[in-house]
Tab-separated table of C-alpha atoms and ligand atoms in Angstrom:
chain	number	residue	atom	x	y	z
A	1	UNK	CA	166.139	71.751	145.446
A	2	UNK	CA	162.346	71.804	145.776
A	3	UNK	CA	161.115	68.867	147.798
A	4	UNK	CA	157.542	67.693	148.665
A	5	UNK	CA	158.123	65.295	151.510
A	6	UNK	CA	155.068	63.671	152.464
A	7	UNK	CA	154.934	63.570	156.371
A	8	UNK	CA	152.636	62.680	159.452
A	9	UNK	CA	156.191	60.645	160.771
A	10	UNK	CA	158.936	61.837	163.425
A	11	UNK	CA	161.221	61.077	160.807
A	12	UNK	CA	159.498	63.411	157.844
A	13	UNK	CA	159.893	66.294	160.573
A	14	UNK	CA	163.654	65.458	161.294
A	15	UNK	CA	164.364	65.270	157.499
A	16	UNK	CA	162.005	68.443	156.860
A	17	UNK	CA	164.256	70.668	159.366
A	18	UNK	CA	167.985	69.328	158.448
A	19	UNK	CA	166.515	69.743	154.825
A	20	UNK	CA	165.688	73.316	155.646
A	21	UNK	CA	168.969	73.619	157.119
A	22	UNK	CA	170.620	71.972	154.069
A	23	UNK	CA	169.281	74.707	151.960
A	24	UNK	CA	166.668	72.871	150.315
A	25	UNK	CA	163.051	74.391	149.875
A	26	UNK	CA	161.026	71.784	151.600
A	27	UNK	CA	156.886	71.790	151.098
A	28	UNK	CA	155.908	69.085	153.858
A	29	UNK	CA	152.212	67.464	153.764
A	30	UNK	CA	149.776	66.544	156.269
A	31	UNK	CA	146.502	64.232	155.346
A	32	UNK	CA	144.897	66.598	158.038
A	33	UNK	CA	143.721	63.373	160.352
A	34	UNK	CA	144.843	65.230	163.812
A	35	UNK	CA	143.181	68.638	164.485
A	36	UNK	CA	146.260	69.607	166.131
A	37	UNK	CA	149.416	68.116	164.426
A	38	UNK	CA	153.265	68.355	165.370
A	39	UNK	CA	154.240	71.045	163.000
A	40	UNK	CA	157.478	70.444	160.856
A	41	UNK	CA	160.019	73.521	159.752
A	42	UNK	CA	159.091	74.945	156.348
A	43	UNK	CA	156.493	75.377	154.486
A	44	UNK	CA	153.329	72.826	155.146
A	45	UNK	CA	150.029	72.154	153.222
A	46	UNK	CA	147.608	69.974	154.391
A	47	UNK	CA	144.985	67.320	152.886
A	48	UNK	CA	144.364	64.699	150.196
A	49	UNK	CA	145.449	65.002	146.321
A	50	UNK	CA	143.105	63.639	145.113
A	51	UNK	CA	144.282	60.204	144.334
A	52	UNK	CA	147.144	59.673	141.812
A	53	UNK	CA	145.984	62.411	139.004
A	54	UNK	CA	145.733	64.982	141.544
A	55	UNK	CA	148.888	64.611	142.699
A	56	UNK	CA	150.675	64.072	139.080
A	57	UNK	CA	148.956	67.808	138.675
A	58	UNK	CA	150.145	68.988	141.868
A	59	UNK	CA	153.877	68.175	141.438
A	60	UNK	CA	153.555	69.730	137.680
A	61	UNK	CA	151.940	72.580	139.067
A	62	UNK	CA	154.499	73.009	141.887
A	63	UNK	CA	157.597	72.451	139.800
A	64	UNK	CA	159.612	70.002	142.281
A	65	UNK	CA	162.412	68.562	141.650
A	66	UNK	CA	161.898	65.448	143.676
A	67	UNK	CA	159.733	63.559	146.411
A	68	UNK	CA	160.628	61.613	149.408
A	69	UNK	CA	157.118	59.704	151.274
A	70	UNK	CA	158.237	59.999	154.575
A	71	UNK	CA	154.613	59.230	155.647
A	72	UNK	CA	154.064	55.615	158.282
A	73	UNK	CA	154.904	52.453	157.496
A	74	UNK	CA	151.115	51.605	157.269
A	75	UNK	CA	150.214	54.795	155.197
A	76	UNK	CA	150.210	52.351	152.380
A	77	UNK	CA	147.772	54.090	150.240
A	78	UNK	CA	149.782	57.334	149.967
A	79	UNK	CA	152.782	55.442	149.579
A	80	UNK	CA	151.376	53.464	146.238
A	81	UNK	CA	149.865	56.691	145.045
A	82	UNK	CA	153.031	58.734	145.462
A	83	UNK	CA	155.146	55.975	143.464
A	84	UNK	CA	152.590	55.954	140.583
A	85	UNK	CA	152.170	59.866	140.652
A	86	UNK	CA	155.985	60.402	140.593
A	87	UNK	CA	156.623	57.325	137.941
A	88	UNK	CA	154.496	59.478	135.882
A	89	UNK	CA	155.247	62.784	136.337
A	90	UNK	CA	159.140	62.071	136.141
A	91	UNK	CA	159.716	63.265	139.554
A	92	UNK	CA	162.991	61.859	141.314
A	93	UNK	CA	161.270	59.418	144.342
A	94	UNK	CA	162.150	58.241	147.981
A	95	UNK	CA	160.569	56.485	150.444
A	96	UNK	CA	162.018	56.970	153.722
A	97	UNK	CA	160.660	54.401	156.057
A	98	UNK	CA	162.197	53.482	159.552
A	99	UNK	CA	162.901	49.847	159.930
A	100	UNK	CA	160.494	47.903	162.323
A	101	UNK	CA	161.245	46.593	165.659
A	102	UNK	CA	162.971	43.326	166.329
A	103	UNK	CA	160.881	40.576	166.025
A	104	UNK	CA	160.651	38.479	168.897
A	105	UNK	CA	159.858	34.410	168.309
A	106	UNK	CA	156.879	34.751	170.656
A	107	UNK	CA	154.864	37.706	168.893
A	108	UNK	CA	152.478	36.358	166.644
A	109	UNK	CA	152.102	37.865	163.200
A	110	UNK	CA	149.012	38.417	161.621
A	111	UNK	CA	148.479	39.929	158.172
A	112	UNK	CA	145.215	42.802	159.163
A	113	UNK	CA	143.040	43.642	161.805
A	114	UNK	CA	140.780	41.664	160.614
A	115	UNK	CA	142.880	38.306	161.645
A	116	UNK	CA	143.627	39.955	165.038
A	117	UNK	CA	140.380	40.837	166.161
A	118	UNK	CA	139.645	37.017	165.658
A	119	UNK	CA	143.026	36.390	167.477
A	120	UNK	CA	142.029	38.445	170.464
A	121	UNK	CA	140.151	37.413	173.578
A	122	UNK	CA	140.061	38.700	177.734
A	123	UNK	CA	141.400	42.151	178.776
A	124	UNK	CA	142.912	43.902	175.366
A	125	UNK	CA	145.249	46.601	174.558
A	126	UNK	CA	144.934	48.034	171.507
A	127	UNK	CA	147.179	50.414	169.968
A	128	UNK	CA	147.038	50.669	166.679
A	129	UNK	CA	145.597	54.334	166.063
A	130	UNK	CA	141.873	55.194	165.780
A	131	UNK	CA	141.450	54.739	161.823
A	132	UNK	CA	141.013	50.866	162.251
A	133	UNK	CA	139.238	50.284	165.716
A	134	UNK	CA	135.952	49.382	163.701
A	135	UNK	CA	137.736	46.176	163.141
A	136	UNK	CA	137.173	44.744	166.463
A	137	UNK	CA	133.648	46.423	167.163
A	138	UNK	CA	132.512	42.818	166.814
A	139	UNK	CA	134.825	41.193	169.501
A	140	UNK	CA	133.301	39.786	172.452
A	141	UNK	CA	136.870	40.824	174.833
A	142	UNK	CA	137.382	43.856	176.907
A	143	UNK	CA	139.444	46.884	175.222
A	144	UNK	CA	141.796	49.765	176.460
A	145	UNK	CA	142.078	51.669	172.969
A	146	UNK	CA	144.993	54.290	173.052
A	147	UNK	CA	144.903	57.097	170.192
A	148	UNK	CA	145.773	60.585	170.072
A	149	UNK	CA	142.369	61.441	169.271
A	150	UNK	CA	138.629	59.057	169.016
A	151	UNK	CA	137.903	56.701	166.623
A	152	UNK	CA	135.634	57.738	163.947
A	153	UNK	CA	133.855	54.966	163.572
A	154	UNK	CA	132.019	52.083	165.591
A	155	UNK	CA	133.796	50.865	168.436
A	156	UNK	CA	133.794	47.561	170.380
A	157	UNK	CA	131.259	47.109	173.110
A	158	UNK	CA	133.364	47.054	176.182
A	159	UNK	CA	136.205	49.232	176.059
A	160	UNK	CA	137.865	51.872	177.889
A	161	UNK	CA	139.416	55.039	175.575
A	162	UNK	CA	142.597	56.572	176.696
A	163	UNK	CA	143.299	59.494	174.600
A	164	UNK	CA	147.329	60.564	174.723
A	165	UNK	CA	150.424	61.110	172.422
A	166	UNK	CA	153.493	59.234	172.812
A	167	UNK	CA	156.180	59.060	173.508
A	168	UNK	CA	155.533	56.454	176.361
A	169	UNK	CA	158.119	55.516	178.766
A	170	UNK	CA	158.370	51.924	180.296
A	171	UNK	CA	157.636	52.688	183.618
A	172	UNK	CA	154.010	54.154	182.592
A	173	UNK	CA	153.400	51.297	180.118
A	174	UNK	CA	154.388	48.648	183.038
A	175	UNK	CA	151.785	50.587	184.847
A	176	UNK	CA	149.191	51.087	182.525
A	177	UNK	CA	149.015	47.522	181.605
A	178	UNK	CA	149.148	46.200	185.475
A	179	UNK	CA	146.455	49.013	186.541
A	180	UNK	CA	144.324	47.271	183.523
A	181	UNK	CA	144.879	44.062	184.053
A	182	UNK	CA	146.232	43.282	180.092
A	183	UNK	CA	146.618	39.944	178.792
A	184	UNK	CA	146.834	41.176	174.991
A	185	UNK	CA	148.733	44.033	173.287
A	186	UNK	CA	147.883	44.551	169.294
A	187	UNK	CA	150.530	46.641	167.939
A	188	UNK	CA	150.863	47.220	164.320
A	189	UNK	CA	154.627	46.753	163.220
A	190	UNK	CA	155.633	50.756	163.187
A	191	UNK	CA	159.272	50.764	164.332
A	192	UNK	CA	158.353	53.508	166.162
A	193	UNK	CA	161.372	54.748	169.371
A	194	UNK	CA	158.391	56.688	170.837
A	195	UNK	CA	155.979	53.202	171.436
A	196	UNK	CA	158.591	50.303	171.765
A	197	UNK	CA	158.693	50.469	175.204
A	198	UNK	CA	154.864	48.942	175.500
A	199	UNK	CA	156.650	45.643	173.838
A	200	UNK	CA	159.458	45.438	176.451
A	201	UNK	CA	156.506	45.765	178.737
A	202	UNK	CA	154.582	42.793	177.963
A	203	UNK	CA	157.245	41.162	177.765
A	204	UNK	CA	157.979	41.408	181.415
A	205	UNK	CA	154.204	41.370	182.302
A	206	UNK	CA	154.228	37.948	180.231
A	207	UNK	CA	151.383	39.621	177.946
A	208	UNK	CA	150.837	38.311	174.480
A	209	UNK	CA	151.703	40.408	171.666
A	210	UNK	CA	150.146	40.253	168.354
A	211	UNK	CA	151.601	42.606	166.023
A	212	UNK	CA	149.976	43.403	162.505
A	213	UNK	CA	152.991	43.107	159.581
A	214	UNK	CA	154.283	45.676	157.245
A	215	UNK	CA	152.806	45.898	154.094
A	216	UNK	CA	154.605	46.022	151.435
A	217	UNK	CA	156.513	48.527	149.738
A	218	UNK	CA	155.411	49.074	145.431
A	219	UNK	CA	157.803	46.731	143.575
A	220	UNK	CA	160.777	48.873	142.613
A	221	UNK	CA	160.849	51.950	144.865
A	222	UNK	CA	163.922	53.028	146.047
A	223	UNK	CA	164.031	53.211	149.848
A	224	UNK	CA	166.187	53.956	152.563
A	225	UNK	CA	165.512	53.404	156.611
A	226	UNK	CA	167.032	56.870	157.740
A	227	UNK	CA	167.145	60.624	157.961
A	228	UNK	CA	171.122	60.600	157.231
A	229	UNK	CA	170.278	58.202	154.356
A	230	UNK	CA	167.704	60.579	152.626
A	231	UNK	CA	169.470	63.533	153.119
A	232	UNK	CA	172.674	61.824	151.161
A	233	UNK	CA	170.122	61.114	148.193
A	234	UNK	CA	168.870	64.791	148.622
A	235	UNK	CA	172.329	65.962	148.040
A	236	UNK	CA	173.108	63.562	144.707
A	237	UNK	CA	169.997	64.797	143.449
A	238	UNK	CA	170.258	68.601	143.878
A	239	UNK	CA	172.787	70.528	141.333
B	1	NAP	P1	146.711	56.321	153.710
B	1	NAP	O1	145.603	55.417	154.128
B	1	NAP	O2	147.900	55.712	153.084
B	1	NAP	O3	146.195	57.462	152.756
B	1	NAP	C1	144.824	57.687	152.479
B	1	NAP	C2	144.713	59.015	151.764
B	1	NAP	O4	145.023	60.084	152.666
B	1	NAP	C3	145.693	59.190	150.619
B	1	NAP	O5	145.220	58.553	149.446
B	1	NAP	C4	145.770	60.693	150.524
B	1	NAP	O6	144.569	61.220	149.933
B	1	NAP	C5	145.719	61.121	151.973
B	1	NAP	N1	147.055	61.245	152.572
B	1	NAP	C6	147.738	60.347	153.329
B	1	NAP	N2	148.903	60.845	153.739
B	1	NAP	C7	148.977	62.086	153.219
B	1	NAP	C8	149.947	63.121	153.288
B	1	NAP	N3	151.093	62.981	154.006
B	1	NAP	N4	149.701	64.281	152.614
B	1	NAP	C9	148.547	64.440	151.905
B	1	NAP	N5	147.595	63.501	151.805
B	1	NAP	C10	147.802	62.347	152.461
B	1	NAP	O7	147.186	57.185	154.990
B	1	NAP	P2	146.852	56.999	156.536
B	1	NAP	O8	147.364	55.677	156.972
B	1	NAP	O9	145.430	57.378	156.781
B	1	NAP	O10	147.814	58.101	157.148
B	1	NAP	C11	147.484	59.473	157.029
B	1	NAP	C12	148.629	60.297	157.594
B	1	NAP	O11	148.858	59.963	158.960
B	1	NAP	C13	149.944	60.082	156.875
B	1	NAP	O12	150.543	61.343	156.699
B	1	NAP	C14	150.753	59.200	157.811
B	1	NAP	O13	152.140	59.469	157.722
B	1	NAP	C15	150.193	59.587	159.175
B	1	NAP	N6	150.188	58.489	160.133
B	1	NAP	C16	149.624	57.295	159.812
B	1	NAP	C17	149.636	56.269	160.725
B	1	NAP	C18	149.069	54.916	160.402
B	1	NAP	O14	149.139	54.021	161.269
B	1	NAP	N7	148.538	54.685	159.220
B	1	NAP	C19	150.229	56.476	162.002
B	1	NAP	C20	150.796	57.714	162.299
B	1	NAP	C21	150.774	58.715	161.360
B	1	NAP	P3	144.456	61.534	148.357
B	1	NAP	O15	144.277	60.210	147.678
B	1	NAP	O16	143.288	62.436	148.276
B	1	NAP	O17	145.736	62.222	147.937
């Protein structure tokens, strides 16, 4: 079976080695945001399509058998691109995507950055990437922004940057959020093992939590939360 499994997740490298393993020929794909990403097993190519035509011509050119958009619950434009691209191409499609944390009655939901940066005031922990930080350039509070590498764009006016990768254990987060005084964690809903422990932390530090939602998966995908799961639709498809 020849697989393009669109990646950037813990989860697309997991499926991209037992795929290997499996004796599939797996082509994993990198957006190329991180000058120094995780590598996965197998072959890898990095960078954009080109939208949806470019990468309806790049699964014709490639000749694979199917897809699975392993990419982050918030990669939302790759997600509706891959869909449409594979609808029309005829290419089997999966979207593996973990499930997100449990939601707790006290975090408060907001649809986009946009409605937390208005929800935010005081001493602010923000960890929701670098991509999005120009969202709150405009807030008035204090910010410790978290990201594996700088944001690329303008950034709020008092703010601290930590750069670092997770995982992140609870003792450091308990830490980190004492040491700098937190009253506010933003979080976007990833389901991620690697950051949870930053939620169990405010919730022992009594810090507020507001977590940015899911968006939506296209109408109609077919989607499973698990390696094990994608690797059993692998197998049905191959042969
Ligand atoms: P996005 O907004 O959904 O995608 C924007 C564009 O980036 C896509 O239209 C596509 O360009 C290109 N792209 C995205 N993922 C790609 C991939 N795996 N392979 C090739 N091209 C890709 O994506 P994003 O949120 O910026 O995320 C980019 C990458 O970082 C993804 O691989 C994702 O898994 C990973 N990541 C994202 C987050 C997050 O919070 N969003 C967190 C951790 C990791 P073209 O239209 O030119 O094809």
């Amino acid at each position: 079976m020849r697989l393009l499994l669109l990646g950037g997740t813990a989860e697309a490298r997991e499926l991209a080695a037992a795929g290997v393993a499996a004796g599939h020929q797996v082509t994993s794909s990198l957006a190329g945001r991180v000058a120094d990403p995780l590598l996965p097993v197998g072959e890898v190519r990095v960078g954009g399509f080109g939208g949806v035509a470019g990468l309806v011509e790049h699964l014709e050119g490639g000749g694979y058998d199917a897809v699975v958009d392993a990419t982050h619950p918030f990669a939302a434009t790759m997600t509706d691109h891959a869909a449409r691209a594979c609808a029309s191409a005829g290419v089997p499609h999966l979207v593996l995507r973990r499930p997100g944390w449990p939601l707790d009655p006290a975090y408060e939901l907001v649809a986009d950055h946009a409605a937390a940066a208005r929800a935010v005031s005081g001493r602010v922990f923000l960890t929701i990437g670098r991509q999005e930080v120009a969202a709150y350039a405009g807030s008035e509070a204090w910010f410790l922004i978290r990201a594996i590498e700088p944001p690329p764009g303008p950034v709020p006016g008092h703010h601290e940057l930590l750069l670092a990768r997770g995982p992140f254990g609870l003792e450091d987060e308990l830490a980190l959020m004492r040491d700098r005084s937190i009253e506010v964690l933003v979080t976007k809903d990833s389901g991620s093992p690697a950051t949870e422990a930053k939620l169990e932390a405010a919730r022992m530090l009594g810090v507020r939590v507001v977590m940015i939602a899911r968006p939506r998966l296209p109408v109609g995908v077919e989607a499973v939360e698990t390696v094990d799961a994608a690797l059993d639709w692998l197998a049905r498809h191959s042969g």
